[in-house]
Coordinates of C-alpha atoms in Angstrom, one line a residue:
R1 CA 56.9 -74.8 -73.8
V2 CA 56.1 -71.9 -71.8
L3 CA 52.6 -72.9 -70.9
D4 CA 53.8 -76.8 -70.0
L5 CA 56.8 -75.1 -67.8
L6 CA 54.0 -72.8 -65.7
H7 CA 52.0 -75.6 -65.4
A8 CA 54.5 -78.1 -64.1
Q9 CA 55.3 -75.6 -61.6
G10 CA 51.7 -75.3 -60.2
I11 CA 51.4 -71.6 -62.0
G12 CA 48.2 -70.6 -64.0
A13 CA 48.3 -68.2 -66.9
C14 CA 46.3 -65.6 -68.2
L15 CA 46.6 -65.8 -71.8
A16 CA 46.3 -62.8 -74.3
T17 CA 44.8 -62.7 -77.7
A18 CA 47.7 -60.8 -79.4
T19 CA 45.3 -58.5 -81.2
A20 CA 46.3 -55.2 -79.8
S21 CA 49.2 -54.3 -82.3
P22 CA 49.0 -55.6 -85.6
P23 CA 52.5 -56.3 -87.0
P24 CA 54.0 -54.0 -90.0
W25 CA 53.0 -56.5 -92.9
A26 CA 49.4 -56.0 -92.0
G27 CA 49.4 -52.5 -92.6
I28 CA 51.4 -52.4 -95.7
R29 CA 49.2 -55.2 -97.4
Y30 CA 46.0 -54.0 -96.1
P31 CA 46.2 -50.1 -95.7
G32 CA 42.5 -49.8 -95.2
L33 CA 43.5 -51.4 -91.9
L34 CA 45.0 -48.3 -90.7
P35 CA 43.1 -45.6 -88.4
E36 CA 43.2 -42.0 -89.2
D37 CA 42.8 -38.9 -87.0
R38 CA 39.9 -36.3 -87.3
D39 CA 42.3 -34.2 -89.7
G40 CA 42.6 -37.3 -92.2
S41 CA 46.2 -37.9 -91.2
R42 CA 46.8 -41.8 -91.2
F43 CA 48.4 -43.4 -88.1
W44 CA 51.3 -46.0 -89.3
H45 CA 53.0 -48.9 -87.6
G46 CA 56.2 -48.2 -85.9
S47 CA 54.1 -47.9 -82.2
R48 CA 51.2 -50.1 -81.2
Q49 CA 47.5 -49.9 -81.6
A50 CA 47.3 -48.9 -85.1
Y51 CA 44.3 -50.6 -86.4
S52 CA 40.6 -49.1 -87.2
P53 CA 38.2 -50.8 -85.1
T54 CA 36.0 -51.0 -88.0
S55 CA 38.1 -52.3 -90.5
P56 CA 36.8 -55.5 -92.3
D57 CA 40.5 -56.4 -92.8
Y58 CA 41.3 -55.8 -89.4
L59 CA 38.4 -57.9 -88.4
R60 CA 39.2 -60.7 -90.5
L61 CA 43.1 -61.0 -89.6
S62 CA 42.2 -60.6 -85.9
A63 CA 39.4 -63.4 -86.1
E64 CA 42.0 -65.6 -87.9
L65 CA 44.5 -65.4 -84.9
V66 CA 42.3 -65.6 -82.3
T67 CA 40.7 -68.7 -83.8
A68 CA 44.3 -70.2 -83.9
I69 CA 45.2 -69.2 -80.5
A70 CA 42.0 -70.6 -79.1
G71 CA 41.9 -73.5 -80.8
R72 CA 45.5 -74.6 -79.7
Y73 CA 45.2 -73.4 -76.2
A74 CA 41.8 -73.4 -75.1
S75 CA 41.8 -76.8 -73.4
H76 CA 45.4 -76.1 -71.9
P77 CA 45.6 -76.9 -68.1
A78 CA 47.5 -73.6 -67.3
V79 CA 45.0 -71.5 -69.1
R80 CA 42.9 -70.2 -66.3
L81 CA 42.1 -66.9 -67.8
W82 CA 41.6 -65.2 -71.3
H83 CA 42.9 -61.3 -71.8
V84 CA 41.5 -60.0 -74.9
N85 CA 43.4 -57.2 -76.8
N86 CA 44.9 -55.0 -74.3
E87 CA 43.8 -51.3 -72.9
F88 CA 41.3 -50.9 -75.5
G89 CA 41.3 -47.2 -76.9
C90 CA 44.2 -46.3 -74.8
H91 CA 46.6 -44.4 -77.3
L92 CA 43.8 -44.2 -80.2
P93 CA 40.5 -43.3 -78.6
A94 CA 38.5 -42.6 -81.8
D95 CA 39.1 -43.7 -85.6
Y96 CA 37.7 -40.9 -88.3
S97 CA 38.5 -42.9 -91.4
D98 CA 36.1 -43.9 -93.9
N99 CA 35.5 -47.5 -92.4
A100 CA 34.4 -45.7 -89.4
A101 CA 32.1 -43.5 -91.5
R102 CA 30.4 -46.4 -92.9
A103 CA 30.1 -48.2 -89.6
F104 CA 28.9 -45.0 -88.0
R105 CA 25.9 -44.7 -90.7
V106 CA 25.1 -48.3 -89.9
W107 CA 25.2 -47.5 -86.1
L108 CA 22.9 -44.5 -86.5
A109 CA 20.4 -46.3 -88.9
E110 CA 20.2 -49.1 -86.2
R111 CA 19.6 -46.4 -83.4
Y112 CA 17.2 -43.9 -85.3
G113 CA 15.4 -46.1 -88.1
Q114 CA 14.7 -43.0 -90.1
I115 CA 16.7 -40.1 -91.1
E116 CA 14.3 -37.8 -90.1
A117 CA 14.1 -39.1 -86.4
L118 CA 17.8 -38.5 -86.4
N119 CA 17.5 -34.7 -87.8
D120 CA 15.0 -34.3 -84.8
A121 CA 17.1 -35.6 -82.4
W122 CA 20.2 -33.6 -83.4
G123 CA 18.4 -30.4 -84.1
T124 CA 20.1 -30.1 -87.7
Q125 CA 17.6 -27.4 -88.9
F126 CA 20.1 -25.1 -86.9
W127 CA 23.2 -23.9 -89.4
S128 CA 21.6 -25.7 -92.2
Q129 CA 22.9 -29.3 -91.1
R130 CA 19.6 -31.4 -92.3
Y131 CA 20.6 -34.7 -93.8
G132 CA 18.4 -36.1 -96.5
S133 CA 20.2 -39.8 -96.0
F134 CA 22.4 -41.5 -93.6
D135 CA 24.9 -41.6 -96.2
E136 CA 25.5 -37.7 -96.1
I137 CA 26.7 -38.2 -92.3
V138 CA 30.4 -38.5 -91.5
P139 CA 32.3 -38.6 -88.2
P140 CA 33.2 -35.4 -86.4
R141 CA 35.8 -34.7 -88.5
K142 CA 37.7 -31.5 -88.5
A143 CA 35.3 -28.6 -89.0
P144 CA 35.3 -24.6 -89.3
Y145 CA 33.5 -24.0 -86.0
S146 CA 31.7 -26.0 -83.2
L147 CA 30.4 -29.2 -84.3
N148 CA 26.6 -30.6 -83.7
P149 CA 26.8 -31.6 -80.0
A150 CA 24.1 -34.4 -80.4
G151 CA 26.2 -35.9 -83.3
V152 CA 29.7 -35.8 -81.3
L153 CA 27.6 -37.6 -78.3
D154 CA 26.5 -40.0 -80.7
F155 CA 30.0 -40.4 -82.1
K156 CA 31.7 -41.3 -78.5
R157 CA 28.6 -43.7 -78.1
F158 CA 29.4 -45.2 -81.2
T159 CA 33.3 -45.5 -80.6
S160 CA 32.6 -47.3 -77.2
D161 CA 30.4 -49.7 -78.8
S162 CA 32.7 -50.4 -81.7
L163 CA 35.5 -51.3 -79.5
L164 CA 33.2 -53.3 -77.2
N165 CA 32.3 -55.4 -80.5
L166 CA 36.0 -56.5 -81.2
F167 CA 35.6 -57.8 -77.7
L168 CA 32.6 -59.8 -78.2
N169 CA 33.9 -61.1 -81.3
E170 CA 37.3 -62.5 -80.0
K171 CA 35.0 -63.7 -76.7
R172 CA 32.9 -65.4 -79.0
I173 CA 35.7 -67.1 -80.7
I174 CA 37.2 -68.4 -77.5
R175 CA 33.7 -70.0 -76.3
E176 CA 33.1 -71.4 -79.8
A177 CA 37.0 -73.0 -79.6
G178 CA 36.0 -74.7 -76.0
G179 CA 37.4 -72.1 -74.1
G180 CA 35.3 -72.2 -70.9
Q181 CA 37.7 -69.9 -68.6
P182 CA 36.7 -66.5 -67.7
V183 CA 37.1 -63.8 -70.2
T184 CA 38.3 -60.3 -69.4
T185 CA 40.1 -57.1 -71.0
N186 CA 41.8 -54.6 -68.8
F187 CA 40.1 -51.2 -68.0
M188 CA 42.1 -48.1 -67.6
G189 CA 40.0 -46.6 -64.3
A190 CA 37.7 -43.7 -65.5
F191 CA 38.8 -43.7 -69.0
E192 CA 36.8 -40.9 -70.9
P193 CA 36.5 -42.7 -74.4
L194 CA 34.7 -46.0 -73.2
D195 CA 31.7 -46.4 -71.3
Y196 CA 32.8 -49.3 -68.6
H197 CA 29.4 -49.5 -67.6
R198 CA 28.0 -50.7 -70.7
W199 CA 30.8 -53.1 -71.1
A200 CA 30.8 -54.7 -67.6
P201 CA 28.1 -57.0 -68.1
H202 CA 30.1 -58.6 -71.1
L203 CA 33.3 -59.2 -68.6
D204 CA 33.4 -62.3 -66.6
V205 CA 35.5 -60.5 -64.2
I206 CA 36.5 -56.9 -64.4
A207 CA 40.3 -55.9 -64.4
D208 CA 41.9 -52.7 -64.0
D209 CA 45.3 -51.0 -64.7
S210 CA 46.7 -48.5 -62.1
Y211 CA 49.5 -45.9 -62.3
P212 CA 49.1 -43.3 -60.2
D213 CA 51.9 -40.5 -60.0
P214 CA 54.4 -40.9 -57.4
N215 CA 55.2 -37.2 -57.7
D216 CA 51.9 -36.2 -56.9
P217 CA 50.7 -36.4 -53.3
D218 CA 47.2 -36.8 -53.6
A219 CA 47.5 -39.7 -56.4
W220 CA 46.2 -41.9 -53.4
R221 CA 42.9 -40.1 -53.3
A222 CA 42.4 -40.6 -57.4
A223 CA 43.4 -44.1 -57.2
A224 CA 40.7 -44.8 -54.2
F225 CA 38.1 -43.2 -56.6
T226 CA 39.1 -45.6 -59.2
R227 CA 39.2 -48.5 -57.1
D228 CA 35.5 -48.0 -56.0
L229 CA 34.6 -47.2 -59.4
I230 CA 35.9 -50.5 -60.5
R231 CA 34.4 -52.6 -57.5
S232 CA 30.9 -51.1 -58.3
L233 CA 31.1 -51.8 -62.2
K234 CA 30.2 -55.7 -61.3
P235 CA 29.7 -55.2 -57.3
D236 CA 29.1 -59.1 -56.9
T237 CA 32.3 -60.4 -58.7
P238 CA 36.1 -59.7 -57.1
W239 CA 37.9 -57.6 -59.7
L240 CA 41.7 -57.9 -60.5
L241 CA 44.3 -55.5 -60.1
M242 CA 45.8 -56.6 -63.6
E243 CA 48.3 -53.9 -64.1
Q244 CA 50.7 -51.7 -62.1
A245 CA 54.2 -50.7 -61.7
T246 CA 56.6 -52.1 -59.3
N247 CA 58.4 -48.8 -59.1
A248 CA 58.9 -46.1 -61.7
V249 CA 57.2 -46.0 -65.2
N250 CA 58.9 -44.3 -68.5
W251 CA 56.2 -42.4 -70.0
R252 CA 56.1 -39.2 -67.9
P253 CA 58.2 -36.1 -68.2
S254 CA 59.6 -37.2 -64.7
N255 CA 59.5 -40.8 -64.1
A256 CA 59.7 -40.6 -60.1
P257 CA 60.1 -44.0 -58.4
K258 CA 57.6 -45.1 -56.0
A259 CA 58.6 -44.1 -52.0
P260 CA 59.5 -47.1 -49.8
G261 CA 56.2 -48.8 -48.7
Q262 CA 54.0 -46.9 -51.6
M263 CA 53.8 -49.8 -53.8
A264 CA 52.6 -52.0 -50.8
A265 CA 50.3 -49.3 -49.8
L266 CA 48.5 -48.7 -53.1
S267 CA 48.4 -52.7 -53.4
M268 CA 46.6 -53.0 -50.1
Q269 CA 44.2 -50.1 -51.2
A270 CA 43.1 -52.1 -54.2
V271 CA 42.7 -55.4 -52.2
A272 CA 40.9 -53.6 -49.5
R273 CA 38.4 -52.0 -52.1
G274 CA 37.6 -55.4 -53.4
A275 CA 40.6 -56.7 -55.6
D276 CA 41.2 -60.3 -55.3
A277 CA 44.4 -60.1 -57.4
V278 CA 47.5 -58.1 -57.5
M279 CA 49.3 -58.1 -60.9
F280 CA 52.1 -56.2 -62.5
F281 CA 53.4 -55.0 -65.8
Q282 CA 56.0 -56.2 -66.4
W283 CA 57.4 -59.3 -65.1
R284 CA 61.3 -59.3 -66.6
Q285 CA 62.0 -55.5 -67.2
S286 CA 62.5 -55.0 -71.2
R287 CA 66.0 -54.7 -72.8
A288 CA 64.7 -52.7 -75.7
G289 CA 61.6 -50.5 -77.0
S290 CA 59.8 -47.8 -75.6
E291 CA 58.9 -49.4 -72.1
K292 CA 62.7 -50.5 -71.4
F293 CA 62.8 -48.0 -68.7
H294 CA 59.3 -49.3 -67.0
S295 CA 60.1 -50.9 -63.7
A296 CA 59.5 -54.7 -63.6
M297 CA 59.0 -57.5 -60.9
L298 CA 62.5 -58.8 -61.7
P299 CA 64.7 -55.5 -62.7
H300 CA 67.5 -55.2 -64.8
A301 CA 69.8 -54.4 -61.2
G302 CA 68.5 -58.0 -60.3
T303 CA 67.2 -59.5 -57.0
G304 CA 69.5 -57.4 -54.9
T305 CA 67.1 -54.3 -55.2
D306 CA 64.4 -52.6 -53.1
T307 CA 62.2 -53.2 -55.9
W308 CA 62.7 -56.8 -55.8
R309 CA 62.6 -57.3 -52.0
S310 CA 59.1 -55.1 -51.9
V311 CA 57.6 -57.2 -54.5
V312 CA 58.3 -60.4 -52.7
Q313 CA 57.1 -58.9 -49.1
L314 CA 54.1 -58.0 -50.9
G315 CA 53.7 -61.8 -52.1
T316 CA 54.1 -62.9 -48.2
D317 CA 51.7 -60.2 -46.9
L318 CA 48.7 -61.2 -49.5
E319 CA 49.5 -65.1 -48.7
A320 CA 48.9 -64.0 -44.8
L321 CA 45.5 -62.4 -45.4
P322 CA 42.6 -64.4 -44.1
A323 CA 39.3 -64.7 -46.1
L324 CA 38.1 -61.7 -47.4
G325 CA 34.3 -60.8 -48.0
R326 CA 32.7 -58.1 -49.6
V327 CA 33.1 -54.1 -49.5
G328 CA 29.8 -53.0 -48.3
A329 CA 28.7 -49.3 -49.0
R330 CA 25.8 -47.3 -48.1
V331 CA 26.6 -44.2 -49.6
A332 CA 26.8 -43.8 -53.6
V333 CA 28.6 -41.2 -56.0
V334 CA 27.2 -40.8 -59.5
Y335 CA 30.0 -41.1 -62.3
D336 CA 28.0 -41.4 -65.7
W337 CA 30.2 -41.7 -69.1
E338 CA 27.7 -40.3 -71.4
N339 CA 27.0 -37.0 -68.9
R340 CA 30.6 -36.4 -68.9
W341 CA 30.6 -36.7 -72.4
A342 CA 27.9 -34.2 -72.9
V343 CA 29.2 -31.8 -69.9
E344 CA 32.8 -31.5 -71.2
Q345 CA 31.6 -30.2 -74.9
P346 CA 32.2 -26.5 -75.8
D347 CA 29.7 -23.7 -76.0
H348 CA 28.2 -24.1 -72.4
P349 CA 28.1 -21.5 -69.8
V350 CA 31.3 -22.3 -68.0
A351 CA 34.1 -25.1 -69.0
L352 CA 34.1 -27.8 -66.9
D353 CA 35.8 -30.7 -65.7
Y354 CA 33.5 -33.2 -64.8
L355 CA 35.8 -36.2 -63.7
A356 CA 37.7 -33.5 -61.4
E357 CA 34.6 -32.4 -59.9
V358 CA 33.2 -35.8 -59.1
Q359 CA 36.5 -37.0 -57.6
R360 CA 36.5 -33.9 -55.4
W361 CA 33.0 -35.2 -53.7
H362 CA 34.9 -38.6 -53.4
S363 CA 37.7 -37.2 -51.8
A364 CA 35.7 -35.4 -49.4
L365 CA 33.7 -38.3 -48.2
L366 CA 37.0 -40.1 -48.3
D367 CA 37.9 -37.4 -45.7
E368 CA 35.1 -38.3 -43.6
G369 CA 35.9 -41.9 -43.5
V370 CA 32.9 -42.7 -45.5
L371 CA 33.2 -45.8 -47.9
V372 CA 31.1 -45.4 -51.4
D373 CA 30.2 -46.9 -54.4
V374 CA 30.9 -45.1 -57.8
V375 CA 27.7 -45.7 -59.9
D376 CA 26.0 -44.8 -63.0
A377 CA 23.1 -42.3 -63.2
E378 CA 21.0 -45.4 -64.1
A379 CA 22.0 -47.8 -61.4
D380 CA 19.7 -49.1 -58.5
L381 CA 19.8 -46.9 -55.9
S382 CA 18.1 -48.9 -53.6
G383 CA 20.8 -49.9 -51.1
Y384 CA 22.0 -46.5 -50.4
D385 CA 21.2 -44.2 -47.6
A386 CA 23.0 -41.1 -49.3
V387 CA 23.6 -40.2 -53.1
F388 CA 25.7 -37.4 -54.3
A389 CA 25.0 -37.1 -57.9
P390 CA 27.0 -33.5 -59.1
L391 CA 26.8 -32.2 -62.5
L392 CA 23.8 -34.4 -63.9
Y393 CA 23.6 -32.2 -67.0
L394 CA 22.5 -35.0 -69.2
L395 CA 19.7 -36.6 -67.2
T396 CA 17.6 -39.5 -68.7
E397 CA 14.0 -40.5 -67.5
R398 CA 15.2 -43.5 -66.0
A399 CA 18.0 -41.7 -64.1
A400 CA 15.7 -39.2 -62.9
D401 CA 13.2 -41.7 -61.5
G402 CA 15.8 -43.8 -59.8
L403 CA 16.8 -40.6 -57.7
K404 CA 13.2 -39.9 -56.8
A405 CA 12.5 -43.1 -55.8
A406 CA 15.8 -43.0 -53.3
V407 CA 14.4 -40.0 -51.9
A408 CA 10.9 -41.1 -51.3
R409 CA 12.4 -44.5 -49.7
G410 CA 14.3 -42.4 -47.6
A411 CA 17.9 -41.7 -48.8
A412 CA 19.2 -38.2 -48.8
V413 CA 20.3 -37.3 -52.5
L414 CA 22.1 -34.2 -53.5
T415 CA 22.0 -32.9 -56.9
G416 CA 23.3 -29.8 -58.5
P417 CA 24.4 -27.2 -60.1
F418 CA 24.2 -27.7 -64.0
S419 CA 21.8 -31.0 -63.4
D420 CA 18.4 -31.9 -65.2
V421 CA 19.3 -29.6 -68.1
V422 CA 19.1 -32.0 -71.2
D423 CA 17.8 -35.4 -72.4
E424 CA 19.9 -38.3 -73.9
H425 CA 20.0 -36.3 -77.1
D426 CA 21.7 -33.0 -75.6
R427 CA 18.6 -31.2 -76.2
F428 CA 16.5 -29.0 -73.8
R429 CA 13.0 -30.3 -72.7
H430 CA 9.9 -28.2 -73.0
G431 CA 9.4 -26.2 -69.8
G432 CA 13.1 -25.0 -69.2
F433 CA 15.5 -26.6 -66.7
T434 CA 15.0 -29.0 -63.8
T435 CA 11.9 -30.1 -65.6
Q436 CA 12.1 -33.6 -64.1
L437 CA 13.5 -33.1 -60.6
G438 CA 12.2 -29.8 -60.0
D439 CA 8.8 -31.0 -58.2
V440 CA 10.7 -33.3 -56.0
W441 CA 13.5 -31.0 -55.3
G442 CA 10.9 -28.1 -54.8
V443 CA 13.2 -25.7 -56.9
R444 CA 13.5 -24.6 -60.5
V445 CA 16.9 -23.2 -62.0
T446 CA 15.9 -20.1 -64.3
E447 CA 19.7 -18.7 -64.8
F448 CA 22.8 -20.5 -64.6
G449 CA 25.1 -17.5 -63.8
A450 CA 28.5 -18.2 -64.6
L451 CA 31.4 -17.0 -62.4
A452 CA 34.7 -16.0 -63.7
L453 CA 37.3 -18.9 -63.6
S454 CA 40.2 -16.7 -63.0
A455 CA 38.2 -15.4 -59.9
P456 CA 36.2 -18.6 -58.6
G457 CA 35.8 -17.0 -55.1
Q458 CA 33.1 -14.1 -56.2
Q459 CA 30.3 -15.5 -54.3
R460 CA 29.7 -16.6 -50.7
A461 CA 27.6 -19.2 -49.3
P462 CA 26.8 -18.9 -45.4
V463 CA 24.9 -21.4 -44.0
D464 CA 22.9 -21.0 -41.0
V465 CA 22.1 -24.9 -39.8
G466 CA 23.7 -27.8 -39.0
G467 CA 26.9 -25.7 -38.2
L468 CA 28.1 -25.4 -41.6
G469 CA 29.4 -22.0 -41.6
A470 CA 30.6 -20.6 -44.9
F471 CA 32.0 -21.5 -48.1
D472 CA 33.0 -20.3 -51.3
G473 CA 31.1 -21.2 -54.5
T474 CA 33.0 -21.3 -58.0
H475 CA 32.0 -21.7 -61.7
F476 CA 28.1 -21.1 -61.0
A477 CA 26.1 -19.0 -59.0
E478 CA 22.6 -20.1 -60.2
E479 CA 19.5 -18.1 -59.8
L480 CA 16.6 -20.6 -58.2
T481 CA 12.9 -20.1 -58.0
V482 CA 12.1 -22.2 -54.9
D483 CA 8.7 -23.5 -54.7
S484 CA 8.6 -25.8 -51.8
A485 CA 12.1 -26.2 -50.9
E486 CA 13.6 -24.9 -47.5
V487 CA 16.3 -22.7 -48.1
I488 CA 19.5 -23.5 -46.0
A489 CA 22.1 -21.4 -47.3
R490 CA 22.2 -17.9 -49.4
F491 CA 24.8 -16.1 -51.5
Q492 CA 26.3 -13.1 -50.0
G493 CA 27.2 -10.5 -52.3
G494 CA 27.5 -9.9 -55.9
R495 CA 24.6 -10.4 -58.6
T496 CA 22.9 -13.3 -56.8
D497 CA 23.3 -11.6 -53.0
A498 CA 20.5 -13.2 -50.6
M499 CA 19.5 -15.6 -53.4
P500 CA 19.4 -19.4 -52.4
A501 CA 22.6 -21.4 -52.7
V502 CA 21.7 -24.8 -50.8
T503 CA 18.1 -25.8 -50.4
M504 CA 16.3 -29.0 -48.9
R505 CA 13.0 -30.5 -49.3
A506 CA 11.7 -33.5 -47.3
H507 CA 9.9 -36.0 -49.8
G508 CA 8.5 -39.4 -48.8
E509 CA 11.1 -40.8 -46.3
G510 CA 14.0 -39.1 -47.5
R511 CA 15.5 -35.6 -48.3
A512 CA 16.1 -33.7 -51.5
F513 CA 19.1 -31.4 -51.5
Y514 CA 20.0 -29.0 -54.4
V515 CA 23.6 -26.8 -54.5
A516 CA 23.1 -23.9 -56.9
T517 CA 27.1 -23.5 -57.0
I518 CA 30.2 -26.0 -56.9
P519 CA 31.4 -25.7 -53.4
D520 CA 35.0 -25.5 -52.5
D521 CA 36.6 -28.2 -50.2
A522 CA 35.5 -26.6 -47.2
G523 CA 32.0 -26.3 -48.4
L524 CA 32.2 -30.0 -49.7
R525 CA 33.0 -31.5 -46.5
A526 CA 30.3 -29.4 -44.6
L527 CA 27.8 -30.8 -47.1
V528 CA 29.1 -34.2 -46.9
R529 CA 28.2 -34.1 -42.8
M530 CA 25.1 -32.9 -43.5
V531 CA 23.9 -34.8 -46.2
A532 CA 25.7 -38.4 -45.4
R533 CA 25.7 -37.9 -41.7
P534 CA 29.1 -39.9 -41.1
T535 CA 29.6 -41.5 -37.7
G536 CA 32.9 -42.0 -35.7
P537 CA 35.9 -40.3 -36.1
A538 CA 37.1 -39.4 -39.6
P539 CA 40.9 -40.9 -40.4
R540 CA 43.7 -38.7 -40.2
L541 CA 44.4 -36.8 -43.4
G542 CA 46.7 -39.4 -45.7
T543 CA 45.3 -42.2 -44.2
E544 CA 42.3 -44.2 -45.2
T545 CA 40.5 -47.0 -43.2
V546 CA 38.5 -49.7 -45.6
R547 CA 36.7 -52.5 -43.8
R548 CA 36.1 -55.5 -46.3
G549 CA 34.1 -58.3 -44.5
E550 CA 35.7 -59.2 -41.3
V551 CA 39.2 -57.3 -42.1
T552 CA 40.1 -53.7 -41.4
F553 CA 42.6 -52.1 -43.5
E554 CA 44.6 -49.2 -42.1
I555 CA 46.5 -47.4 -45.0
D556 CA 49.1 -44.8 -44.3
H557 CA 49.9 -42.8 -47.4
E558 CA 52.3 -40.1 -46.2
A559 CA 55.8 -40.4 -44.8
H560 CA 55.0 -40.1 -40.9
T561 CA 53.9 -42.5 -38.1
V562 CA 50.4 -43.3 -37.3
A563 CA 49.6 -44.9 -34.2
V564 CA 46.6 -47.9 -34.6
T565 CA 44.7 -48.1 -31.4
G566 CA 42.0 -50.3 -32.3
P567 CA 39.3 -51.2 -34.8

């Protein structure tokens, strides 16, 4: 009835498969369907997403449900798009149950073949962790002390793959039922548990959810990063902003409303950065349940509200836009899920927030008016004039070859610190650090030199070329052996006084930069100007300028007046 009504009014539907939240009877009748945390505690019904992704009962029941829905609606003319499940892993990013243990062993056996290959990759001779068979392996459950880092890394890969398997199973059922419409699910930006780079090829169109905090004046910066990341996952296919709030949400300690014009600004930011749809959660505001305070297109207070009027105005503005082309970026920032999983594990020289550091580089480029793609470490870099790849701790041979090829071809590539340290198993390679990039970069790292996080400004790095000036280094003051690079900045004071802080080596047609510390904001902006060489005036702080095809978007995110004088 609902789909017929929509179709009669010329409205297409994105139909969900309804598998994200099993009803109470399912977990009661099949308790093995319920997931467990690393302490062995079971998650029960009463909320949502209470299912084990590897439970045979969940796999069977969800397949029966999707078979029924797809069989009934695959040919309905209102169905334009399929939405599989919902926000995979959002509330339950990992399951540690016996179901997960059995599936993890199968996944490992397929990956390594023999148990001795796994023992070698994980370094299990340390702390008497050697396994005699795959049957002895359990997920990284609660343990007395630090867990094996290679085992944790593989479990994160397995978890991402397990949820991807659910998506692929449902997509297969839709196709077998004759559903030829595009199939997608909603991503959540730089969501740590799922490697969206691995997921992206399997989605017909990328869809994303966006909920920046109106209380955070810099939330638009993180949103710009996320929009660029989502666009870059499938660069030849426009993406969909599937969820955002018209106003306030319900799940923060303080759920501030959006400022006047903020919803429109964030919506147009998504369109400017590649979106071909702007959608909302939710249509009519819920009367009951956990999300009854979450705003909607049609709020409880009705159509005489600013929320309603702003949504209607946005629709008018979107309808008035001309045809939009592609977003063309000549600069890339590397954000790599597996590298993040490895970097953010414990027992390192210093604790790091990988996402925050990558976002800082993106923000510095944003302030200089440089449009960027956000790409995987193993991405094709052939179309970029400059590449920023900070904190590439885990560096595969393929990723290293891509970076070196980019330099040889003519790009400026910046890496470091804490880069080229371990292989894909989180093991040191023979020969120390920077074993893959050292020859092209012309430097070798000998010590990481962790700095106290309570006093991050211990080291100074004056730079004597390019008008760079001076900046504070944080987290690391690495000791470098310079073989064939030019030293363009040195530390000043402390243990590494006068030692190299920033180096550059010309190679082929390009330039390879290494930074032996994490620069403060002034240092980031200076290095961006040196490496990316932006042209034209930088946008006013609080604004962004994005060109998509023949259309230039000027978006002001602050409460002030901006005069636009021309393109």
